[in-house]
PDB file of C-alpha atoms in Angstrom:
ATOM      1  CA  MET A   1      -9.874  20.797   7.859  1.00 47.00           C
ATOM      2  CA  ASP A   2     -10.522  24.536   8.250  1.00 46.00           C
ATOM      3  CA  ALA A   3      -9.038  27.221   5.991  1.00 49.00           C
ATOM      4  CA  VAL A   4      -6.729  28.599   8.705  1.00 59.00           C
ATOM      5  CA  ARG A   5      -5.131  25.189   9.360  1.00 55.00           C
ATOM      6  CA  VAL A   6      -4.783  24.485   5.637  1.00 51.00           C
ATOM      7  CA  SER A   7      -3.176  27.874   5.044  1.00 59.00           C
ATOM      8  CA  ALA A   8      -0.723  27.264   7.896  1.00 66.00           C
ATOM      9  CA  LEU A   9       0.089  23.809   6.527  1.00 63.00           C
ATOM     10  CA  ARG A  10       0.723  25.224   3.060  1.00 63.00           C
ATOM     11  CA  GLU A  11       3.166  27.728   4.548  1.00 73.00           C
ATOM     12  CA  ARG A  12       4.933  24.991   6.526  1.00 71.00           C
ATOM     13  CA  LEU A  13       5.158  22.736   3.454  1.00 68.00           C
ATOM     14  CA  ALA A  14       6.511  25.438   1.141  1.00 69.00           C
ATOM     15  CA  GLY A  15      10.090  24.589   0.233  1.00 69.00           C
ATOM     16  CA  THR A  16       9.968  21.090   1.775  1.00 69.00           C
ATOM     17  CA  GLY A  17       9.412  19.302  -1.519  1.00 74.00           C
ATOM     18  CA  TRP A  18       6.146  17.817  -0.259  1.00 77.00           C
ATOM     19  CA  LEU A  19       3.909  19.791  -2.596  1.00 78.00           C
ATOM     20  CA  GLU A  20       6.034  18.735  -5.563  1.00 84.00           C
ATOM     21  CA  ALA A  21       6.119  15.084  -4.459  1.00 86.00           C
ATOM     22  CA  ALA A  22       2.352  14.925  -3.940  1.00 85.00           C
ATOM     23  CA  GLY A  23       1.788  16.734  -7.236  1.00 86.00           C
ATOM     24  CA  GLY A  24       4.032  14.316  -9.121  1.00 92.00           C
ATOM     25  CA  PHE A  25       2.318  11.292  -7.610  1.00 93.00           C
ATOM     26  CA  ALA A  26      -1.114  12.767  -8.360  1.00 93.00           C
ATOM     27  CA  GLY A  27      -0.008  13.427 -11.934  1.00 92.00           C
ATOM     28  CA  SER A  28       0.880   9.757 -12.330  1.00 93.00           C
ATOM     29  CA  LEU A  29      -2.517   8.783 -10.941  1.00 94.00           C
ATOM     30  CA  ARG A  30      -4.344  11.159 -13.278  1.00 93.00           C
ATOM     31  CA  HIS A  31      -2.338   9.969 -16.275  1.00 92.00           C
ATOM     32  CA  ALA A  32      -3.089   6.323 -15.453  1.00 93.00           C
ATOM     33  CA  VAL A  33      -6.859   6.843 -15.220  1.00 92.00           C
ATOM     34  CA  ASP A  34      -7.070   9.221 -18.208  1.00 90.00           C
ATOM     35  CA  ARG A  35      -5.100   7.129 -20.691  1.00 86.00           C
ATOM     36  CA  ARG A  36      -6.744   5.377 -23.629  1.00 86.00           C
ATOM     37  CA  GLY A  37      -8.055   1.972 -22.630  1.00 80.00           C
ATOM     38  CA  SER A  38      -8.240   2.817 -18.931  1.00 86.00           C
ATOM     39  CA  ALA A  39     -10.318   0.241 -17.065  1.00 83.00           C
ATOM     40  CA  GLY A  40     -10.899   2.284 -13.919  1.00 88.00           C
ATOM     41  CA  LEU A  41      -9.399   2.958 -10.516  1.00 95.00           C
ATOM     42  CA  LEU A  42      -9.398   0.338  -7.768  1.00 96.00           C
ATOM     43  CA  LEU A  43      -8.679   1.802  -4.327  1.00 96.00           C
ATOM     44  CA  VAL A  44      -7.674  -0.554  -1.533  1.00 96.00           C
ATOM     45  CA  GLY A  45      -6.381  -0.173   2.004  1.00 94.00           C
ATOM     46  CA  THR A  46      -5.068  -2.608   4.542  1.00 93.00           C
ATOM     47  CA  GLU A  47      -7.106  -4.945   6.702  1.00 92.00           C
ATOM     48  CA  ALA A  48      -6.893  -2.379   9.518  1.00 92.00           C
ATOM     49  CA  TYR A  49      -7.361   0.762   7.379  1.00 91.00           C
ATOM     50  CA  GLU A  50     -10.048   1.426   4.772  1.00 92.00           C
ATOM     51  CA  PRO A  51      -9.287   4.638   2.839  1.00 93.00           C
ATOM     52  CA  TRP A  52     -12.805   6.114   3.061  1.00 90.00           C
ATOM     53  CA  HIS A  53     -11.475   9.646   3.215  1.00 87.00           C
ATOM     54  CA  LEU A  54      -9.472   9.358   0.014  1.00 93.00           C
ATOM     55  CA  ALA A  55     -12.336   7.532  -1.720  1.00 93.00           C
ATOM     56  CA  ALA A  56     -14.691  10.405  -0.942  1.00 91.00           C
ATOM     57  CA  HIS A  57     -12.218  13.072  -2.061  1.00 91.00           C
ATOM     58  CA  LEU A  58     -11.420  11.290  -5.316  1.00 94.00           C
ATOM     59  CA  ALA A  59     -15.147  10.884  -6.040  1.00 93.00           C
ATOM     60  CA  ASP A  60     -15.605  14.619  -5.407  1.00 91.00           C
ATOM     61  CA  GLU A  61     -12.662  15.509  -7.658  1.00 91.00           C
ATOM     62  CA  ALA A  62     -14.002  13.212 -10.388  1.00 91.00           C
ATOM     63  CA  ALA A  63     -17.313  15.090 -10.330  1.00 91.00           C
ATOM     64  CA  TRP A  64     -15.834  18.593 -10.004  1.00 89.00           C
ATOM     65  CA  SER A  65     -13.231  18.189 -12.735  1.00 87.00           C
ATOM     66  CA  ASN A  66     -15.215  16.021 -15.166  1.00 87.00           C
ATOM     67  CA  ALA A  67     -12.667  13.229 -14.794  1.00 89.00           C
ATOM     68  CA  PRO A  68     -14.794  10.092 -14.299  1.00 91.00           C
ATOM     69  CA  GLY A  69     -11.722   7.859 -14.228  1.00 91.00           C
ATOM     70  CA  LEU A  70     -10.789   9.323 -10.828  1.00 93.00           C
ATOM     71  CA  ALA A  71     -13.959   7.955  -9.207  1.00 93.00           C
ATOM     72  CA  PRO A  72     -12.649   4.892  -7.382  1.00 95.00           C
ATOM     73  CA  ILE A  73     -14.087   1.482  -6.709  1.00 93.00           C
ATOM     74  CA  LEU A  74     -13.329   0.889  -3.037  1.00 94.00           C
ATOM     75  CA  LEU A  75     -12.181  -2.667  -2.369  1.00 94.00           C
ATOM     76  CA  ARG A  76     -12.791  -4.002   1.124  1.00 92.00           C
ATOM     77  CA  HIS A  77     -11.214  -6.801   3.127  1.00 90.00           C
ATOM     78  CA  ARG A  78     -14.559  -7.577   4.801  1.00 89.00           C
ATOM     79  CA  VAL A  79     -17.932  -6.608   3.324  1.00 87.00           C
ATOM     80  CA  PRO A  80     -20.830  -6.345   5.791  1.00 83.00           C
ATOM     81  CA  ALA A  81     -23.980  -8.241   4.797  1.00 86.00           C
ATOM     82  CA  MET A  82     -26.112  -5.087   4.472  1.00 84.00           C
ATOM     83  CA  ALA A  83     -23.552  -2.930   2.617  1.00 82.00           C
ATOM     84  CA  PRO A  84     -24.886  -0.831  -0.299  1.00 82.00           C
ATOM     85  CA  ALA A  85     -24.069  -2.223  -3.740  1.00 82.00           C
ATOM     86  CA  HIS A  86     -21.227   0.203  -4.495  1.00 83.00           C
ATOM     87  CA  LEU A  87     -19.471  -0.849  -1.263  1.00 83.00           C
ATOM     88  CA  THR A  88     -19.596  -4.617  -1.782  1.00 85.00           C
ATOM     89  CA  HIS A  89     -16.400  -5.084  -3.782  1.00 89.00           C
ATOM     90  CA  ASP A  90     -13.829  -7.249  -2.036  1.00 88.00           C
ATOM     91  CA  LEU A  91     -10.224  -8.228  -2.742  1.00 91.00           C
ATOM     92  CA  ARG A  92     -11.324 -10.778  -5.345  1.00 90.00           C
ATOM     93  CA  ARG A  93     -11.831  -7.794  -7.651  1.00 90.00           C
ATOM     94  CA  LEU A  94      -8.045  -7.476  -7.831  1.00 91.00           C
ATOM     95  CA  ALA A  95      -7.924 -10.827  -9.632  1.00 83.00           C
ATOM     96  CA  ALA A  96      -9.770  -9.231 -12.558  1.00 84.00           C
ATOM     97  CA  ALA A  97      -7.504  -6.175 -12.617  1.00 90.00           C
ATOM     98  CA  GLY A  98      -5.503  -6.358 -15.799  1.00 87.00           C
ATOM     99  CA  ARG A  99      -4.122  -4.095 -18.491  1.00 91.00           C
ATOM    100  CA  GLY A 100      -5.732  -0.680 -18.248  1.00 91.00           C
ATOM    101  CA  SER A 101      -6.638  -1.008 -14.572  1.00 94.00           C
ATOM    102  CA  THR A 102      -5.072   1.229 -11.954  1.00 96.00           C
ATOM    103  CA  VAL A 103      -4.676  -0.047  -8.392  1.00 96.00           C
ATOM    104  CA  LEU A 104      -4.037   2.539  -5.683  1.00 97.00           C
ATOM    105  CA  VAL A 105      -2.917   0.953  -2.403  1.00 96.00           C
ATOM    106  CA  VAL A 106      -3.177   3.107   0.730  1.00 94.00           C
ATOM    107  CA  ALA A 107      -1.216   1.569   3.601  1.00 91.00           C
ATOM    108  CA  PRO A 108      -0.242   3.622   6.636  1.00 88.00           C
ATOM    109  CA  ALA A 109       1.119   0.371   8.126  1.00 85.00           C
ATOM    110  CA  ALA A 110       1.965  -3.128   6.916  1.00 84.00           C
ATOM    111  CA  ALA A 111      -0.125  -4.259   3.945  1.00 87.00           C
ATOM    112  CA  GLY A 112      -0.370  -7.938   4.910  1.00 88.00           C
ATOM    113  CA  GLU A 113       0.420 -11.032   2.883  1.00 91.00           C
ATOM    114  CA  GLN A 114      -3.051 -11.528   1.405  1.00 92.00           C
ATOM    115  CA  LEU A 115      -3.195  -7.975   0.045  1.00 93.00           C
ATOM    116  CA  LEU A 116       0.374  -8.092  -1.241  1.00 93.00           C
ATOM    117  CA  GLN A 117      -0.348 -11.331  -3.116  1.00 94.00           C
ATOM    118  CA  ARG A 118      -3.490  -9.874  -4.709  1.00 94.00           C
ATOM    119  CA  VAL A 119      -1.658  -6.689  -5.716  1.00 95.00           C
ATOM    120  CA  GLN A 120       1.164  -8.764  -7.191  1.00 94.00           C
ATOM    121  CA  ASP A 121      -1.391 -10.747  -9.207  1.00 94.00           C
ATOM    122  CA  ALA A 122      -2.927  -7.501 -10.499  1.00 95.00           C
ATOM    123  CA  ARG A 123       0.488  -6.179 -11.493  1.00 95.00           C
ATOM    124  CA  HIS A 124       1.337  -9.419 -13.302  1.00 93.00           C
ATOM    125  CA  GLY A 125      -1.992  -9.070 -15.109  1.00 93.00           C
ATOM    126  CA  GLY A 126      -0.898  -5.681 -16.456  1.00 94.00           C
ATOM    127  CA  ALA A 127      -2.434  -3.276 -13.921  1.00 95.00           C
ATOM    128  CA  THR A 128      -0.626  -0.083 -12.944  1.00 96.00           C
ATOM    129  CA  VAL A 129       0.074  -0.124  -9.196  1.00 96.00           C
ATOM    130  CA  LEU A 130       0.498   3.059  -7.164  1.00 96.00           C
ATOM    131  CA  ALA A 131       1.208   3.059  -3.420  1.00 94.00           C
ATOM    132  CA  LEU A 132       0.679   5.705  -0.761  1.00 93.00           C
ATOM    133  CA  ASP A 133       2.232   4.429   2.448  1.00 88.00           C
ATOM    134  CA  GLY A 134       3.743   5.321   5.807  1.00 82.00           C
ATOM    135  CA  THR A 135       7.160   4.376   7.145  1.00 64.00           C
ATOM    136  CA  ALA A 136       5.688   1.138   8.492  1.00 52.00           C
ATOM    137  CA  GLY A 137       4.783   0.111   4.958  1.00 51.00           C
ATOM    138  CA  PRO A 138       6.758  -2.994   3.997  1.00 55.00           C
ATOM    139  CA  ALA A 139       9.472  -3.052   1.335  1.00 74.00           C
ATOM    140  CA  GLU A 140       7.354  -5.595  -0.551  1.00 84.00           C
ATOM    141  CA  LEU A 141       4.693  -2.963  -1.322  1.00 88.00           C
ATOM    142  CA  ALA A 142       7.304  -0.488  -2.534  1.00 88.00           C
ATOM    143  CA  ALA A 143       8.729  -3.202  -4.818  1.00 90.00           C
ATOM    144  CA  LEU A 144       5.291  -3.905  -6.321  1.00 93.00           C
ATOM    145  CA  ALA A 145       4.425  -0.269  -7.025  1.00 94.00           C
ATOM    146  CA  HIS A 146       5.164   1.420 -10.321  1.00 95.00           C
ATOM    147  CA  GLU A 147       5.162   4.645  -8.321  1.00 94.00           C
ATOM    148  CA  ARG A 148       5.164   5.254  -4.576  1.00 92.00           C
ATOM    149  CA  LEU A 149       4.581   8.229  -2.315  1.00 91.00           C
ATOM    150  CA  ALA A 150       6.072   7.509   1.112  1.00 87.00           C
ATOM    151  CA  VAL A 151       4.423   9.783   3.665  1.00 83.00           C
ATOM    152  CA  GLY A 152       7.135   9.174   6.245  1.00 72.00           C
ATOM    153  CA  THR A 153       4.718   8.524   9.101  1.00 64.00           C
ATOM    154  CA  ALA A 154       1.564   6.544   9.793  1.00 61.00           C
ATOM    155  CA  GLU A 155       0.252   9.232  12.173  1.00 69.00           C
ATOM    156  CA  GLU A 156      -3.287  10.243  11.296  1.00 71.00           C
ATOM    157  CA  GLU A 157      -2.885  13.969  10.603  1.00 72.00           C
ATOM    158  CA  PRO A 158       0.076  13.871   8.172  1.00 75.00           C
ATOM    159  CA  PHE A 159      -1.280  10.770   6.442  1.00 80.00           C
ATOM    160  CA  ASP A 160      -4.650  12.497   6.054  1.00 83.00           C
ATOM    161  CA  LEU A 161      -2.944  15.615   4.692  1.00 82.00           C
ATOM    162  CA  ALA A 162      -1.072  13.563   2.096  1.00 84.00           C
ATOM    163  CA  GLN A 163      -4.379  12.153   0.870  1.00 87.00           C
ATOM    164  CA  HIS A 164      -5.821  15.692   0.622  1.00 83.00           C
ATOM    165  CA  LEU A 165      -2.824  16.869  -1.378  1.00 85.00           C
ATOM    166  CA  VAL A 166      -2.953  13.916  -3.770  1.00 89.00           C
ATOM    167  CA  SER A 167      -6.702  14.081  -4.402  1.00 88.00           C
ATOM    168  CA  ALA A 168      -6.695  17.862  -4.904  1.00 85.00           C
ATOM    169  CA  ALA A 169      -3.797  17.697  -7.345  1.00 86.00           C
ATOM    170  CA  ALA A 170      -5.255  14.726  -9.228  1.00 89.00           C
ATOM    171  CA  GLY A 171      -8.463  16.687  -9.829  1.00 85.00           C
ATOM    172  CA  ARG A 172      -6.665  19.346 -11.818  1.00 76.00           C
ATOM    173  CA  SER A 173      -6.078  18.737 -15.504  1.00 58.00           C
ATOM    174  CA  PRO A 174      -2.312  18.532 -16.080  1.00 56.00           C
ATOM    175  CA  ALA A 175      -2.815  20.126 -19.481  1.00 51.00           C
ATOM    176  CA  ARG A 176      -4.211  23.270 -17.875  1.00 46.00           C
ATOM    177  CA  ARG A 177      -1.990  23.879 -14.868  1.00 46.00           C
ATOM    178  CA  PRO A 178       1.408  22.782 -13.542  1.00 49.00           C
ATOM    179  CA  ALA A 179       1.516  20.742 -10.340  1.00 47.00           C
ATOM    180  CA  LEU A 180       2.392  23.612  -7.981  1.00 48.00           C
ATOM    181  CA  ALA A 181      -0.381  25.806  -9.363  1.00 49.00           C
ATOM    182  CA  ARG A 182      -2.844  22.929  -9.007  1.00 49.00           C
ATOM    183  CA  LEU A 183      -1.982  22.699  -5.320  1.00 52.00           C
ATOM    184  CA  ALA A 184      -2.036  26.460  -4.703  1.00 51.00           C
ATOM    185  CA  ASP A 185      -5.806  26.591  -4.254  1.00 52.00           C
ATOM    186  CA  LEU A 186      -5.938  23.568  -1.912  1.00 53.00           C
ATOM    187  CA  ALA A 187      -7.324  25.565   1.023  1.00 48.00           C
ATOM    188  CA  GLY A 188     -10.299  26.762  -0.957  1.00 49.00           C
ATOM    189  CA  ARG A 189     -10.983  23.352  -2.442  1.00 52.00           C
ATOM    190  CA  LEU A 190     -11.015  21.673   0.959  1.00 51.00           C
ATOM    191  CA  THR A 191     -13.440  24.134   2.489  1.00 48.00           C
ATOM    192  CA  ALA A 192     -15.761  25.165  -0.347  1.00 50.00           C
ATOM    193  CA  GLY A 193     -18.380  23.575  -2.543  1.00 50.00           C
ATOM    194  CA  PRO A 194     -20.797  20.713  -2.080  1.00 48.00           C
ATOM    195  CA  THR A 195     -19.560  17.169  -1.660  1.00 47.00           C
ATOM    196  CA  VAL A 196     -20.815  14.245  -3.665  1.00 46.00           C
ATOM    197  CA  GLY A 197     -21.791  12.432  -0.480  1.00 48.00           C
ATOM    198  CA  ARG A 198     -21.733   8.966  -2.035  1.00 49.00           C
ATOM    199  CA  TRP A 199     -19.495   7.518   0.693  1.00 51.00           C
TER     200      TRP A 199
END
């Protein structure tokens, strides 16, 4: 995303409540992974959508802001035989998610029964569940989430933008800057600096 497009998007979003909503959701994510006894962040998408983009941005933010809890473990519905070790975690990992774990579900469309059941098991085990979903996301996912950010559409560009906003805001320490100020430098953050490149 180039700086001109990001700047234009920031202008369009000003006054819509979107920056505040994304900042509030990101604050909940940061609080969950920073709290005492945190057991890490599990990031999972749907069978049709793996949130690679968000995984990469959260890993970058974890490195840039010295917030290791933001670095996610990406859970996959299907793991290829030759996948590198850090990309071999499947949905069974949700069974071990208990108190202290944070599960972030990214679902532009329906989550599917298998995923919903695993997320429900994680929640019953004590995990904090956050959901970022589109309008096609089922009511069941919203009911399972402790906090939800509904994007309002499953279209690629707005859904991608929501992930940018959340990851950028989550990378800023809430003790240092309020949510709107954390989002104010989004354009620069998206276009400057080296990436971790792990994904």
